[in-house]
XYZ file of C-alpha atoms in Angstrom:
498
model
C 0.000 0.000 0.000
C 1.043 3.592 -0.527
C 2.661 5.631 2.223
C -0.168 7.173 4.271
C 1.820 9.968 5.935
C -0.325 12.683 4.262
C -3.324 11.324 6.214
C -1.590 11.888 9.568
C -2.681 15.043 11.378
C -1.025 14.396 14.746
C 2.351 12.954 15.755
C 2.705 12.186 19.467
C 6.057 11.140 20.929
C 6.639 9.787 24.426
C 10.378 9.661 25.137
C 11.335 7.558 28.162
C 14.738 7.094 29.777
C 17.872 5.012 29.463
C 16.980 1.545 28.214
C 18.468 -0.538 25.421
C 16.498 -2.338 22.745
C 17.621 -5.799 23.854
C 16.722 -5.143 27.473
C 13.108 -4.196 26.715
C 12.267 -5.905 23.412
C 15.098 -8.311 22.573
C 13.068 -11.441 23.358
C 9.870 -10.136 21.690
C 9.856 -12.730 18.888
C 12.366 -15.251 20.277
C 9.695 -17.975 20.452
C 9.149 -17.551 16.691
C 12.820 -17.773 15.737
C 13.066 -13.983 15.612
C 10.481 -13.587 12.891
C 7.253 -11.634 13.237
C 3.850 -13.218 12.558
C 4.078 -11.626 9.092
C 7.409 -13.453 8.576
C 9.521 -10.319 8.760
C 13.038 -10.780 10.205
C 13.594 -9.341 13.666
C 17.059 -8.630 15.032
C 16.402 -9.873 18.546
C 18.146 -12.140 21.032
C 18.761 -15.859 20.689
C 19.766 -16.364 24.333
C 23.350 -17.216 23.391
C 24.680 -13.647 23.499
C 27.250 -13.055 26.238
C 29.784 -10.676 27.736
C 32.972 -11.439 29.698
C 33.223 -10.503 33.363
C 36.403 -9.249 35.031
C 37.645 -12.850 35.404
C 37.093 -13.631 31.728
C 34.001 -15.790 32.304
C 31.265 -15.435 29.691
C 27.970 -14.177 31.189
C 25.000 -15.034 28.989
C 21.886 -12.959 28.546
C 18.935 -14.217 30.548
C 15.243 -13.416 30.906
C 14.051 -11.250 33.765
C 10.893 -12.944 34.976
C 8.583 -12.811 37.985
C 10.954 -15.009 40.004
C 13.664 -12.343 39.992
C 14.123 -10.745 43.450
C 13.252 -7.224 42.250
C 12.137 -7.735 38.640
C 10.899 -4.241 37.887
C 13.917 -2.515 39.442
C 16.463 -4.198 37.172
C 19.362 -3.794 36.928
C 19.807 -3.088 40.633
C 22.110 -0.111 40.101
C 22.464 2.754 37.637
C 24.836 1.613 34.835
C 27.624 3.797 33.509
C 26.556 6.533 31.112
C 28.246 9.147 29.011
C 30.704 9.129 26.144
C 33.614 7.307 27.797
C 31.440 4.660 29.473
C 29.598 4.019 26.203
C 32.922 3.665 24.413
C 34.024 1.065 26.953
C 30.771 -0.857 26.643
C 31.117 -0.943 22.852
C 34.884 -1.211 22.345
C 36.225 -2.443 25.736
C 38.241 0.777 25.903
C 37.211 4.369 26.540
C 39.474 5.587 23.694
C 38.848 3.417 20.623
C 41.022 3.685 17.546
C 39.509 5.648 14.638
C 37.416 3.326 12.516
C 37.313 0.562 15.149
C 34.355 -1.818 14.890
C 32.252 -2.138 18.067
C 32.160 -5.596 19.673
C 29.702 -4.733 22.488
C 31.782 -6.804 24.920
C 32.405 -4.283 27.718
C 29.013 -4.092 29.434
C 29.558 -6.456 32.371
C 32.966 -5.043 33.295
C 31.691 -1.486 32.963
C 28.648 -2.237 35.116
C 30.899 -3.641 37.832
C 32.795 -0.338 37.792
C 29.500 1.585 38.060
C 28.443 -0.433 41.124
C 31.804 0.116 42.787
C 31.736 3.832 41.986
C 28.299 4.228 43.570
C 29.458 2.394 46.687
C 32.609 4.523 46.935
C 30.563 7.724 46.689
C 28.068 6.557 49.283
C 25.054 6.508 46.968
C 22.082 4.663 48.457
C 20.187 3.771 45.289
C 21.987 0.483 44.565
C 19.882 -2.479 45.682
C 21.580 -4.879 48.123
C 23.233 -7.839 46.436
C 23.379 -6.268 42.983
C 25.837 -8.192 40.779
C 27.569 -7.136 37.538
C 25.827 -10.029 35.773
C 22.478 -8.207 36.125
C 23.375 -6.042 33.137
C 22.708 -9.136 31.018
C 19.137 -9.430 32.328
C 16.582 -8.798 29.549
C 12.846 -8.508 30.104
C 10.697 -11.426 29.025
C 7.788 -10.141 26.878
C 5.214 -11.239 29.452
C 6.870 -8.947 32.015
C 6.121 -5.935 29.775
C 2.636 -6.781 28.480
C 1.818 -3.211 27.411
C 4.999 -2.479 25.457
C 5.199 -5.992 24.025
C 1.502 -6.025 23.140
C 1.759 -2.707 21.299
C 4.998 -3.746 19.558
C 3.349 -6.920 18.273
C -0.002 -5.289 17.606
C 1.425 -2.417 15.567
C 5.114 -1.957 14.676
C 8.467 -2.379 16.356
C 11.567 -0.695 14.945
C 14.583 -2.937 15.599
C 17.115 -0.614 13.931
C 16.480 2.661 15.788
C 19.673 4.041 17.290
C 20.315 6.904 19.671
C 21.644 9.947 17.828
C 24.898 10.110 19.795
C 26.870 7.501 21.797
C 26.438 9.274 25.101
C 23.910 10.196 27.756
C 20.496 11.817 28.116
C 20.701 15.549 27.444
C 22.704 15.459 24.172
C 20.308 12.853 22.763
C 17.215 14.766 23.847
C 18.628 17.896 22.254
C 19.345 15.973 19.052
C 15.734 14.756 19.083
C 14.522 18.371 18.916
C 17.287 20.156 16.988
C 19.277 17.528 14.998
C 22.414 18.705 16.806
C 23.675 18.984 20.365
C 26.055 21.798 19.410
C 29.089 19.641 20.114
C 28.197 18.749 23.720
C 28.437 15.156 24.925
C 27.492 15.325 28.607
C 24.590 16.316 30.843
C 26.160 19.541 32.130
C 23.440 22.184 32.173
C 23.338 24.339 29.059
C 20.943 26.485 27.092
C 20.982 25.656 23.388
C 20.832 28.473 20.884
C 20.318 26.368 17.770
C 16.792 26.433 16.274
C 14.496 23.645 17.451
C 11.710 21.825 15.630
C 9.262 23.691 17.860
C 10.558 27.072 16.702
C 10.515 25.889 13.081
C 6.896 24.760 13.382
C 6.002 28.154 14.859
C 7.458 29.865 11.788
C 5.173 27.729 9.637
C 2.152 28.500 11.867
C 1.905 24.822 12.784
C 0.856 24.059 16.355
C 2.932 21.998 18.809
C 2.987 21.182 22.504
C 5.381 19.906 25.167
C 4.002 18.262 28.296
C 5.797 17.370 31.493
C 4.237 14.553 33.478
C 3.394 16.308 36.755
C 5.764 19.269 36.486
C 6.340 21.926 33.881
C 8.402 20.469 31.045
C 12.182 20.522 31.133
C 12.422 20.725 27.330
C 11.001 24.253 27.382
C 14.162 25.467 29.100
C 16.541 23.815 26.637
C 16.074 26.164 23.687
C 16.078 29.927 23.456
C 13.551 29.899 20.593
C 10.727 28.537 22.789
C 11.434 29.893 26.276
C 9.082 32.817 25.612
C 6.472 30.813 23.700
C 2.790 31.109 24.599
C 1.634 29.029 27.567
C -0.776 27.117 25.333
C 2.241 25.119 24.134
C 3.053 23.729 27.595
C 1.389 21.771 30.340
C 1.186 18.516 32.278
C 0.135 15.020 31.249
C -3.434 15.670 32.382
C -3.577 18.605 29.947
C -2.445 16.293 27.155
C -5.199 13.837 28.092
C -7.833 16.591 27.971
C -6.689 17.838 24.556
C -6.620 14.296 23.181
C -10.128 13.616 24.502
C -11.386 16.824 22.900
C -9.741 16.050 19.551
C -7.565 19.155 19.824
C -4.047 17.736 19.784
C -1.530 19.836 17.860
C 0.474 18.594 14.892
C 3.377 17.512 17.132
C 3.182 16.612 20.816
C 6.252 15.755 22.874
C 5.738 14.015 26.244
C 8.147 13.832 29.168
C 7.908 11.318 32.034
C 8.159 11.909 35.777
C 11.918 12.201 36.326
C 11.921 11.334 40.038
C 13.152 8.098 41.614
C 9.518 7.249 42.380
C 8.458 8.232 38.871
C 7.651 6.510 35.579
C 10.665 7.364 33.406
C 12.009 3.749 33.600
C 15.519 5.095 34.215
C 17.524 2.318 35.941
C 16.851 1.353 38.633
C 13.427 3.022 38.828
C 10.151 1.091 38.632
C 9.688 -0.205 35.085
C 6.085 -1.176 35.896
C 5.180 2.501 36.376
C 6.517 3.188 32.896
C 4.296 0.429 31.539
C 1.321 2.252 33.078
C 2.431 5.537 31.480
C 2.676 3.880 28.060
C -0.816 2.429 28.527
C -2.237 5.790 29.649
C -0.645 7.553 26.679
C -1.957 4.983 24.212
C -5.514 5.138 25.524
C -5.487 8.927 25.727
C -4.832 8.997 21.988
C -6.888 5.949 21.049
C -9.988 7.137 22.925
C -9.982 10.555 21.292
C -11.655 11.528 18.014
C -8.269 12.056 16.330
C -7.114 8.426 16.666
C -7.499 7.504 12.977
C -5.149 10.318 11.969
C -2.481 9.921 14.670
C 0.994 8.381 14.772
C 2.138 7.601 18.329
C 5.837 6.931 18.966
C 7.197 5.287 22.121
C 10.962 5.876 22.237
C 13.858 6.262 24.686
C 16.596 8.879 24.659
C 19.585 6.516 25.040
C 20.556 3.047 26.236
C 21.691 4.157 29.702
C 24.554 1.637 29.867
C 22.264 -1.369 29.382
C 23.358 -4.265 27.177
C 22.565 -4.487 23.484
C 24.200 -6.926 21.085
C 24.033 -4.871 17.877
C 26.965 -2.569 17.134
C 25.886 0.987 16.244
C 26.564 2.030 12.630
C 29.303 4.517 11.828
C 27.638 6.112 8.802
C 25.963 9.002 10.583
C 25.878 12.384 8.866
C 27.441 15.076 11.093
C 25.097 18.002 11.775
C 27.393 20.442 9.963
C 26.201 23.209 12.261
C 29.566 24.861 12.773
C 30.271 23.331 16.190
C 33.110 21.013 17.169
C 32.436 17.878 19.172
C 33.851 17.429 22.648
C 36.531 14.731 23.041
C 37.303 15.197 19.340
C 34.127 13.348 18.374
C 33.086 13.753 14.737
C 29.408 12.734 15.126
C 29.761 9.983 12.518
C 28.866 7.200 14.980
C 25.340 6.611 16.209
C 24.523 5.669 19.778
C 23.324 2.270 20.981
C 19.973 0.817 19.842
C 16.975 1.989 21.816
C 13.429 0.551 22.074
C 10.997 2.038 19.575
C 7.335 1.179 19.067
C 5.278 2.836 16.312
C 1.517 2.901 16.846
C -1.297 3.926 14.515
C -4.489 2.362 13.141
C -2.787 2.849 9.761
C -0.008 0.364 10.662
C -0.401 -3.357 9.983
C -0.107 -5.674 12.989
C 3.161 -7.543 13.375
C 5.232 -4.998 11.443
C 9.009 -4.888 11.918
C 9.946 -1.510 10.510
C 13.307 -0.571 9.037
C 14.294 2.239 6.710
C 14.791 1.407 3.047
C 17.931 3.533 3.097
C 19.886 5.255 5.839
C 19.817 4.622 9.580
C 16.875 5.549 11.785
C 17.769 7.708 14.778
C 15.942 10.410 16.751
C 16.201 12.822 13.826
C 13.965 10.521 11.764
C 11.072 11.958 13.786
C 12.169 15.436 12.751
C 12.390 14.332 9.120
C 8.863 12.901 9.321
C 7.488 16.134 10.787
C 9.340 18.191 8.183
C 7.969 16.163 5.285
C 4.435 16.169 6.628
C 4.181 19.901 7.366
C 6.657 21.425 4.918
C 9.282 22.441 7.471
C 12.877 22.865 6.222
C 15.633 20.643 7.689
C 17.383 21.923 10.786
C 20.832 20.444 10.053
C 22.559 18.061 7.669
C 21.666 15.168 10.012
C 17.892 15.385 9.693
C 18.231 16.263 6.000
C 19.934 12.884 5.501
C 17.722 10.927 7.931
C 15.114 8.463 6.654
C 11.558 9.290 7.619
C 8.990 6.979 9.224
C 6.165 7.407 6.705
C 6.561 4.016 5.050
C 5.349 2.286 8.230
C 1.886 3.740 7.510
C 0.548 1.321 4.902
C -3.188 1.127 5.617
C -5.514 3.530 3.823
C -8.412 2.238 5.918
C -7.713 2.630 9.667
C -7.937 -0.496 11.811
C -10.548 -0.748 14.542
C -9.086 -3.575 16.672
C -7.248 -2.971 19.963
C -4.228 -5.286 20.451
C -4.063 -4.709 24.228
C -7.763 -4.682 25.013
C -8.203 -5.943 28.580
C -4.445 -6.046 29.260
C -3.449 -4.505 32.592
C -0.140 -2.828 33.288
C 2.036 -4.720 35.787
C 2.508 -3.496 39.342
C 5.213 -3.958 41.936
C 5.255 -3.616 45.705
C 8.999 -2.977 45.979
C 9.708 0.750 46.385
C 12.896 2.366 45.162
C 15.368 2.430 48.078
C 15.986 6.181 47.910
C 12.827 7.831 46.590
C 13.400 11.115 48.421
C 16.798 11.690 46.777
C 16.633 13.988 43.735
C 17.420 12.325 40.442
C 20.078 13.775 38.157
C 17.490 15.051 35.685
C 15.498 16.667 38.497
C 18.650 18.495 39.585
C 19.325 19.575 36.001
C 15.751 20.853 35.745
C 16.087 22.814 38.989
C 19.343 24.367 37.822
C 17.823 25.447 34.516
C 14.921 27.010 36.402
C 17.383 28.873 38.617
C 18.893 30.482 35.491
C 15.628 32.029 34.306
C 16.113 35.816 33.999
C 13.854 36.895 36.851
C 14.493 39.666 39.327
C 15.757 38.426 42.687
C 14.732 39.682 46.111
C 17.034 42.674 45.676
C 15.342 43.647 42.424
C 18.299 42.828 40.179
C 19.162 40.080 37.686
C 22.257 39.042 39.584
C 22.705 35.380 40.326
C 19.689 33.826 42.010
C 20.380 31.643 45.052
C 18.011 28.641 45.162
C 16.590 27.399 48.465
C 17.399 24.016 49.971
C 16.878 21.436 47.187
C 18.078 18.318 48.955
C 14.903 16.288 48.349
C 12.818 15.485 45.294
C 9.782 17.153 46.900
C 11.694 20.385 47.497
C 12.837 20.420 43.886
C 9.254 19.902 42.728
C 8.006 22.843 44.774
C 10.853 25.027 43.543
C 10.273 24.200 39.886
C 6.561 24.893 40.263
C 6.921 28.234 42.034
C 9.746 29.649 39.930
C 8.199 28.516 36.651
C 4.931 30.149 37.715
C 6.831 33.392 38.328
C 8.406 33.056 34.898
C 5.075 32.584 33.120
C 3.644 35.613 34.951
C 6.682 37.609 33.847
C 6.089 36.602 30.219
C 2.388 37.415 30.422
C 3.111 40.905 31.783
C 5.467 41.535 28.869
C 2.873 40.263 26.438
C 0.195 42.555 27.868
C 2.550 45.491 27.555
C 3.281 44.584 23.934
C 6.955 44.338 24.655
C 9.441 42.466 22.483
C 10.702 39.043 23.335
C 14.449 39.498 23.443
C 15.830 37.822 26.528
C 17.035 40.216 29.239
C 20.764 40.063 29.755
C 21.204 37.944 32.841
C 24.155 37.116 35.050
C 27.123 35.101 33.947
C 26.196 31.423 33.843
C 27.395 29.523 36.920
C 29.871 26.680 36.570
C 28.380 23.840 34.547
C 25.748 26.155 33.077
C 27.479 27.781 30.148
C 25.414 28.771 27.172
C 25.939 26.615 24.117
């Protein structure tokens, strides 16, 4: 059937946190010899994949099932992230030779180092008894009935790679701007490159960004949307209301709850809560009047140090945005495979989707949006990226529901340190602290945040300071003032402007 992208009026993307493809979907079609019901090949796990431990013993992949001691908090510690850790996981060295082929044999050894580092620093989030071998634990499909059911019932993309071989923030920036302006770590920055949201605004095409239960972090990433109208932002409940009313914009981007008790699925947070979020997102869209014309994407920003057996390609197109990569990186290597499920009544059940040419990464979403709504490419990366339109093959929308009656799993094991702020929460709080608002002395000198030692305190701070920011914008709008950003104080350490 012909590509049905022109029939799509709404693209909704939920981007979760730090999981590899193998860990969440690797065993999806293992019982069928890694072929879908439509006989399409699926690059999943056989059960024979392995990694050496520090003693040279081969540790095989295994299925996480209900008999595991803490199945939905696996692995029991936060794996190593970032550029050097990813290099070690892929090449067994943090400084691979140019042109080296990844072997994906450094995950167990690197996870052991992550556990030891957490212990040395006194972190309390590692579960007792966590072993390096846990990095080879992969979820059995029945443990993730929502994700697995949607992947089988619509489409799974088994060749979707993170945009960069590093951690969260650079990949999330790539997903919105097709560049991370050379940065390869999570250090707090404000990005000056145009985003897809700003580009859609120029075309008078509507968009929205929703945080789960807090104002969205993504709003503070880009200078071209910081002053955007409040109608573009909100919480998950606002997304649900718009979906129910049939008033979703062309592009909707959803963030999870970043906290240790939240639903982001960041290791070692509760994966079951993420399953519930995926289910809620799916039914919010499916139950609304716009369902027939919607493409829903469930993706993750990066692999988060979790094992995957497929080496990332090295044929990426650099953004060509005039910036130089940190660590001498040339942006020609993709990151590790991430889980990706594509959902629409215009997608045939049992689809395994791959691009006919090129490699799918986060910028393929940008390319799809650009083709659908006539938006020009942001960088050379999204110009070269394949789009996702060919997954939409059904002119007549389906009416069946592949997960009808399926409940999301639950767990009674709480995260051991729920009160401790997560890294992304701390990043969010720091970005909020940099908003150009007058302080108690009436100046724009550096703002001193209150005590932010708990997740709850950070939540209150983000809410109150963001509210002050939106009031500030509204006053300027009522006065008819321009939207150039006031010159604020010098960025504090770790907060330089990109």
